[in-house]
Short mmCIF file of C-alpha atoms and ligand atoms in Angstrom, two decimals:
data_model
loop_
_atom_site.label_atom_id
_atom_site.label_comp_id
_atom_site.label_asym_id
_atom_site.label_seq_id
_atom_site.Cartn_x
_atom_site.Cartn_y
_atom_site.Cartn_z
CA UNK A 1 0.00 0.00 0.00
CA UNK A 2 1.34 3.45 -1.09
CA UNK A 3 1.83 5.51 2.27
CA UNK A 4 1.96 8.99 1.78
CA UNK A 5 5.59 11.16 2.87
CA UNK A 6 5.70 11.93 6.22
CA UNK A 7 8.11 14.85 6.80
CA UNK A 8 8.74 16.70 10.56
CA UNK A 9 8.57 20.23 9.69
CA UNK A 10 10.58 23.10 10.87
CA UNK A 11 7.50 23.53 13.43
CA UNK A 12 7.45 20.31 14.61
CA UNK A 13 11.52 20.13 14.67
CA UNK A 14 11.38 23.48 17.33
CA UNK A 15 8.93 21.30 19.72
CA UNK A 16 11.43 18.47 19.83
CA UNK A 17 14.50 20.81 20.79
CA UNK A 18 12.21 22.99 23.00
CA UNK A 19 10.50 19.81 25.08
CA UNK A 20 12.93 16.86 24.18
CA UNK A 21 9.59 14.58 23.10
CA UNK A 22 7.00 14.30 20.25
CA UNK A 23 3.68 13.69 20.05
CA UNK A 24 2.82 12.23 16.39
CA UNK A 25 -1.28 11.27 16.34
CA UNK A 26 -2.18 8.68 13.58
CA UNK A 27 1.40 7.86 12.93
CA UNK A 28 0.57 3.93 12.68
CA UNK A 29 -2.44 2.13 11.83
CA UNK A 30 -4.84 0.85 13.93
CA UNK A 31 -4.73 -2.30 12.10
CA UNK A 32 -0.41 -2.19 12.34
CA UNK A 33 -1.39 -2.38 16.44
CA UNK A 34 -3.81 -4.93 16.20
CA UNK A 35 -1.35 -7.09 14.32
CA UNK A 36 1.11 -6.47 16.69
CA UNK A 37 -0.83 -7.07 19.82
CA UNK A 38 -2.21 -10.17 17.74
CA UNK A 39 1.54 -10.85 17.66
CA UNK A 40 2.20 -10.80 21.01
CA UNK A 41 -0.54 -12.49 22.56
CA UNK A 42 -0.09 -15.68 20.78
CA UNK A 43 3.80 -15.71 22.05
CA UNK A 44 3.04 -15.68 25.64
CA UNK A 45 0.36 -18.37 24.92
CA UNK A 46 3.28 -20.17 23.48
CA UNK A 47 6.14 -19.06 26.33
CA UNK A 48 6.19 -21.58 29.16
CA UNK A 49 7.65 -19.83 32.18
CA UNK A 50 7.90 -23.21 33.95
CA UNK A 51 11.20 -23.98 32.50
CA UNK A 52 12.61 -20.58 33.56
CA UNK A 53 11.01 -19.87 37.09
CA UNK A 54 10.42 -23.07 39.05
CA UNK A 55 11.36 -22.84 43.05
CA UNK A 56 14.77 -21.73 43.65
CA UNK A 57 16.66 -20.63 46.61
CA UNK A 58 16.26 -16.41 46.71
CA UNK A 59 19.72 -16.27 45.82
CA UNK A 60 19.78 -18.65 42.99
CA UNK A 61 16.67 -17.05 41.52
CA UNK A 62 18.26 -13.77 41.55
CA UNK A 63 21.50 -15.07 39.72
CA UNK A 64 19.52 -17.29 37.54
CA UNK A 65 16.72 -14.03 36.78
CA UNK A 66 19.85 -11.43 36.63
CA UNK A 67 21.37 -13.72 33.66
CA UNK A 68 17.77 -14.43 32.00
CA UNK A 69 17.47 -10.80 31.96
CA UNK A 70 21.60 -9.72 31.08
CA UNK A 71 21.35 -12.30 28.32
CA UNK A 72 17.84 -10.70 26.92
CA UNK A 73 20.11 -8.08 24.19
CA UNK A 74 19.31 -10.15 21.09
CA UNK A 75 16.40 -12.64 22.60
CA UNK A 76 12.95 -12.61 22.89
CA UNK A 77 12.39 -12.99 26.62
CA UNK A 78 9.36 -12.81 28.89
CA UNK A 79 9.57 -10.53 32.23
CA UNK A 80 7.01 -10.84 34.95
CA UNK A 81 5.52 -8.55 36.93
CA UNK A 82 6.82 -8.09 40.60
CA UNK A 83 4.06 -9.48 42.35
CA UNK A 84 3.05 -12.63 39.49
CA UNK A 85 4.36 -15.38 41.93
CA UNK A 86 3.23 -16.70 44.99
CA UNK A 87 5.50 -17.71 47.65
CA UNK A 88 5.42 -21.25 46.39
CA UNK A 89 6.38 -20.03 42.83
CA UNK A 90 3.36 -20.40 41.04
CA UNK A 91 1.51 -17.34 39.56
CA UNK A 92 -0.82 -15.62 41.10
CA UNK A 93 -2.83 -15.36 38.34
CA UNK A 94 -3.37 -16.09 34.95
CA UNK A 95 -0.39 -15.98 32.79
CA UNK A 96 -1.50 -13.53 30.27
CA UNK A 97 -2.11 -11.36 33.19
CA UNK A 98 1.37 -11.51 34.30
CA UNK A 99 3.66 -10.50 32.07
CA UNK A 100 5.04 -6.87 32.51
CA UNK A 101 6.88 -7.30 29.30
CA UNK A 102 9.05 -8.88 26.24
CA UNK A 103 12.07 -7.90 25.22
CA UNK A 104 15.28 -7.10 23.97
CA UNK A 105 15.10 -7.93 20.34
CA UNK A 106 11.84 -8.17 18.98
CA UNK A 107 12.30 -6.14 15.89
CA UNK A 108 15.61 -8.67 14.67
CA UNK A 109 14.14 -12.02 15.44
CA UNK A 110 10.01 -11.90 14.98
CA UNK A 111 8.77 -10.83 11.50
CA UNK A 112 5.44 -9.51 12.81
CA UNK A 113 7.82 -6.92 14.94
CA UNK A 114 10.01 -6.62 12.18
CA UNK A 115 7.68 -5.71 9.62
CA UNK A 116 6.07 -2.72 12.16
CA UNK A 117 9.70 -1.47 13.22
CA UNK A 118 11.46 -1.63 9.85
CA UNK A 119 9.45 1.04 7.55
CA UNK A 120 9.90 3.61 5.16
CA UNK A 121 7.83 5.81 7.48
CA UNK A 122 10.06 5.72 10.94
CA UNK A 123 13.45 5.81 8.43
CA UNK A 124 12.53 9.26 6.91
CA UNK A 125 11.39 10.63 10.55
CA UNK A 126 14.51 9.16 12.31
CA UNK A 127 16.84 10.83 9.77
CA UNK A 128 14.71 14.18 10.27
CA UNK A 129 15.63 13.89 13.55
CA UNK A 130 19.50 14.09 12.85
CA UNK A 131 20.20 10.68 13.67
CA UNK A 132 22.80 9.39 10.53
CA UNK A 133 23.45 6.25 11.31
CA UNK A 134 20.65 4.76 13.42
CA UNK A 135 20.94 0.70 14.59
CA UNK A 136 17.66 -0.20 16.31
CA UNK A 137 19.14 -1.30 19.73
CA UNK A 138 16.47 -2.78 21.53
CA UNK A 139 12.21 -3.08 21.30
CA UNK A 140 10.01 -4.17 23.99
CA UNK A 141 6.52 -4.93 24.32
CA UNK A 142 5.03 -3.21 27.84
CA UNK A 143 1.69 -4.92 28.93
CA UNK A 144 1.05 -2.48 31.52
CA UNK A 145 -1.55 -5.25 32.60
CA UNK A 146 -4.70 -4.21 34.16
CA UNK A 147 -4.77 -3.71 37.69
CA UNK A 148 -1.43 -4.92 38.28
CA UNK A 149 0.50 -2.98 35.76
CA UNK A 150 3.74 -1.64 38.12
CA UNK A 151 4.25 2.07 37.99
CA UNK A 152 7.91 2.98 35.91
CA UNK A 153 9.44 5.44 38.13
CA UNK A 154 11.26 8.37 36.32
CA UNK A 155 14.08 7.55 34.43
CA UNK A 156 16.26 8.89 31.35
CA UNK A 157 15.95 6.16 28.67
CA UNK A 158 20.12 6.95 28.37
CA UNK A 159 20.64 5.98 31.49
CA UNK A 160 19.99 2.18 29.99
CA UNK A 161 21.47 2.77 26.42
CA UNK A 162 24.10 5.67 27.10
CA UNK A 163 26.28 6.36 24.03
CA UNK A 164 29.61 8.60 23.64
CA UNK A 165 28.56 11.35 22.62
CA UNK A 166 24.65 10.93 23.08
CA UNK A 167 22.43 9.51 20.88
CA UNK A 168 19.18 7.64 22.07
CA UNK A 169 15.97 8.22 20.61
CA UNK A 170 12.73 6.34 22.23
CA UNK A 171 9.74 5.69 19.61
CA UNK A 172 6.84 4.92 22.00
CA UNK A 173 3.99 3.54 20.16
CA UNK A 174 0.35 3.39 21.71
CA UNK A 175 -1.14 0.37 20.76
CA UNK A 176 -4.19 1.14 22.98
CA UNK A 177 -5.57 4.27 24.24
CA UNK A 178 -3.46 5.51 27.08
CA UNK A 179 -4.79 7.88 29.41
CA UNK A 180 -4.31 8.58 33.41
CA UNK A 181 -6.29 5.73 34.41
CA UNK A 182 -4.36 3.18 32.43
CA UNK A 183 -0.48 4.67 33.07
CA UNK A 184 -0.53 6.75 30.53
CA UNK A 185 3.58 8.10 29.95
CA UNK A 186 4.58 11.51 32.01
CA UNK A 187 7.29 13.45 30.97
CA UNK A 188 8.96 16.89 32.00
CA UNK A 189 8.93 19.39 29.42
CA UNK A 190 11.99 20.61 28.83
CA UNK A 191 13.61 18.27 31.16
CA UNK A 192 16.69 16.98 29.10
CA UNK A 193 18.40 19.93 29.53
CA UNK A 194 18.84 18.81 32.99
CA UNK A 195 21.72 15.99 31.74
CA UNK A 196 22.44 12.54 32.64
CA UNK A 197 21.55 11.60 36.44
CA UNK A 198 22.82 8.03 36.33
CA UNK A 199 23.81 4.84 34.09
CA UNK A 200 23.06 1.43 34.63
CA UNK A 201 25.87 -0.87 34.24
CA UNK A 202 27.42 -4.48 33.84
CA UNK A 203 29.60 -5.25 37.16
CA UNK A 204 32.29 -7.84 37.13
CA UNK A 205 30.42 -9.99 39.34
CA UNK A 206 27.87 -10.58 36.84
CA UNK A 207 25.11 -8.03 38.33
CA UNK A 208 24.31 -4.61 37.79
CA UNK A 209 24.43 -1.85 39.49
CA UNK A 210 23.87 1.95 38.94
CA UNK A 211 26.50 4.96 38.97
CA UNK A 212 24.95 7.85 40.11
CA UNK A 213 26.00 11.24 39.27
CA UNK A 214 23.31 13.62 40.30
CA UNK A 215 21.29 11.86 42.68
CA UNK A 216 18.60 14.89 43.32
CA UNK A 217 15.03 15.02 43.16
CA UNK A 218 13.38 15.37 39.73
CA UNK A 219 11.30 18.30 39.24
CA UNK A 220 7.80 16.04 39.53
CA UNK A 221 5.87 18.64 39.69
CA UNK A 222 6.67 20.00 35.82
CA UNK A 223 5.31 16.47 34.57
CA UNK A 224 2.81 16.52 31.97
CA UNK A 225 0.44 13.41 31.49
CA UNK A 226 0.64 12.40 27.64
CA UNK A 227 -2.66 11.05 27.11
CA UNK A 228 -2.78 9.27 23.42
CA UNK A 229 -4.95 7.90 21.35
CA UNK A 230 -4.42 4.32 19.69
CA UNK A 231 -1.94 4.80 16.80
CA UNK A 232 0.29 7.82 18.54
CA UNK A 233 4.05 7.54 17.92
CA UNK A 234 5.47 9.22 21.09
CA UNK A 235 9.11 10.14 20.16
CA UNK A 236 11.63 10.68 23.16
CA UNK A 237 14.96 12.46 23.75
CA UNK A 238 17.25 9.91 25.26
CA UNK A 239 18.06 12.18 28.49
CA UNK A 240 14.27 13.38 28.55
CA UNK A 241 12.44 12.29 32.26
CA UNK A 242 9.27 10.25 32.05
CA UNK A 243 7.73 7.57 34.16
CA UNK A 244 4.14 6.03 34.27
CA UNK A 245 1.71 5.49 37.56
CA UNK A 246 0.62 2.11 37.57
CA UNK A 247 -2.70 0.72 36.29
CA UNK A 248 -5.06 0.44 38.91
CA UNK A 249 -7.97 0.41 36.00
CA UNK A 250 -9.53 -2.63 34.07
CA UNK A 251 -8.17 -1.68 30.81
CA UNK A 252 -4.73 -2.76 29.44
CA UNK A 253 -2.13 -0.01 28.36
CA UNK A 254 -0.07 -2.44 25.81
CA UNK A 255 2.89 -0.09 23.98
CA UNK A 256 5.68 -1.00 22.04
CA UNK A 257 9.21 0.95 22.40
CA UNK A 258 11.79 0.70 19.85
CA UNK A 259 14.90 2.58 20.90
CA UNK A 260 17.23 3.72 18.00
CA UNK A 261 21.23 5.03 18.63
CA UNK A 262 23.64 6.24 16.22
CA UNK A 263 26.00 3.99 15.18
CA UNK A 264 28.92 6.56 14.59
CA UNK A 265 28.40 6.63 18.43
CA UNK A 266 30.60 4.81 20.81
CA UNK A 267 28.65 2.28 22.83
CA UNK A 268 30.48 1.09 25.81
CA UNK A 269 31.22 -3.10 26.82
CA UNK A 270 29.95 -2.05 30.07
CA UNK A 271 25.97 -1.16 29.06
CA UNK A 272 23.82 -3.76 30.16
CA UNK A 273 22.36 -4.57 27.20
CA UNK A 274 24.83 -6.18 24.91
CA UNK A 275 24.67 -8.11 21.54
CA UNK A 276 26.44 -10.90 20.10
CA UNK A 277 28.65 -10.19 17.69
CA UNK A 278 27.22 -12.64 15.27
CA UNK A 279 23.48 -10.45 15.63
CA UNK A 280 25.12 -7.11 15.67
CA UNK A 281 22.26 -3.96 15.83
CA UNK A 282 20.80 -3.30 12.38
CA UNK A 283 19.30 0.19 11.04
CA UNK A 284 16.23 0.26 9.01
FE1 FE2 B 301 11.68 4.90 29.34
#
């Protein structure tokens, strides 16, 4: 089907710089969503979390969940939320119902995800954006499940993917209405300018940890709910704040998040998320 150009004029190009995110309405189809979601439901019909999260000792299940999770850059891998299990290890409710999210590489290995993140459409409006060399880094599916959908507290999407100099770019696509009842995104206008607060990164041990480098308060009161319809592409500035309540409602908030670096950028061994060098990042 012939999609008409979509271009980010010089109007649209002064919002970005002036609030460090994007609202885009109608960017994808509603049927591009339902695919998608179509997409994902049947793979955690098919995803047996048995195999992964039987009983284990708290300290083995945090070394086995800490590798299941470190090892996610170029899988497809289910993540629970906090409260799924029970203290005997089952789930506390159905499994559809428990997943918080799949990720890391969505886009490289599923051709339903492929197809959505690889189009004409998000090349031209990347390269608008500056970036020159983009590799899609990482994708996830976010459930935001209803009623037990965890609240995301604010964060800089760099902090996760930091590049040298920085590059990160966040395409947050609504696949369902979001709005404050379901945990809609928040974001401080403006806010980027504030620079990097913290990286998360590999330790030799095998964990994580953060390094802090501004540990004050964010300004929470500046936040602005971004309410979207079904179909919004939300685009982000890497160091922009933004977090999301939880979902206390009965409706689902599932999103999609591709994030996009340059790849004349250096990207440091010590980022958590890491590829194999035989599935390097691809662009478009
Ligand atoms: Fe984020």
């Amino acid at each position: 089907m012939e999609e008409a150009v979509f271009r980010l004029g010089p109007r649209r190009l002064e919002q970005y710089e002036r609030d460090g995110f994007l609202v885009l309405e109608d960017f994808v189809e509603a049927s591009a969503c339902d695919a998608l979601r179509r997409r994902a439901s049947a793979m955690v019909e098919a995803f047996d979390p048995a195999g992964s999260f039987s009983i284990f000792s708290t300290r083995e299940q945090t070394r086995r969940s800490d590798r299941y999770f470190l090892e996610s850059g170029d899988q497809i891998r289910f993540f629970f939320e906090e409260n799924a299990f029970l203290e005997d290890g089952s789930l506390r409710q159905k499994k559809e119902h428990s997943i918080n999210k799949i990720g890391h590489a969505l886009h490289d290995l599923d051709e339903v995800f492929d197809r959505f993140s690889r189009t004409e459409k998000l090349a031209q409006l990347v390269s608008d954006l500056g970036v020159r060399r983009p590799l899609l880094i990482q994708s996830m599916y976010i459930f935001k499940q209803p009623r037990v959908g965890g609240e995301v507290t604010c964060h800089q999407d760099s902090t996760f993917l930091y590049t040298e100099p920085m590059s990160v770019t966040g395409l947050w696509f609504a696949l369902e209405d979001a709005t404050r009842e379901n945990g809609c995104l928040w974001a401080i206008p403006g806010g980027y300018h504030l620079g990097l607060r913290k990286r998360f990164v590999r330790d030799k041990e095998g964990g994580t940890h953060f390094e802090i480098y501004d540990s004050s308060e964010w300004p929470l009161e500046s936040l602005v709910p971004l309410e979207v319809k079904k179909g919004t592409l939300i685009v982000l500035n890497g160091l922009l704040p933004h977090l999301s309540y939880a979902n206390r409602s009965e409706k689902s908030r599932h999103a999609f998040t591709l994030h996009v670096i340059d790849g004349d950028c250096r990207y440091p061994e010590e980022n958590w998320l890491q590829r194999s060098s035989s599935m390097p990042a691809r662009g478009f």
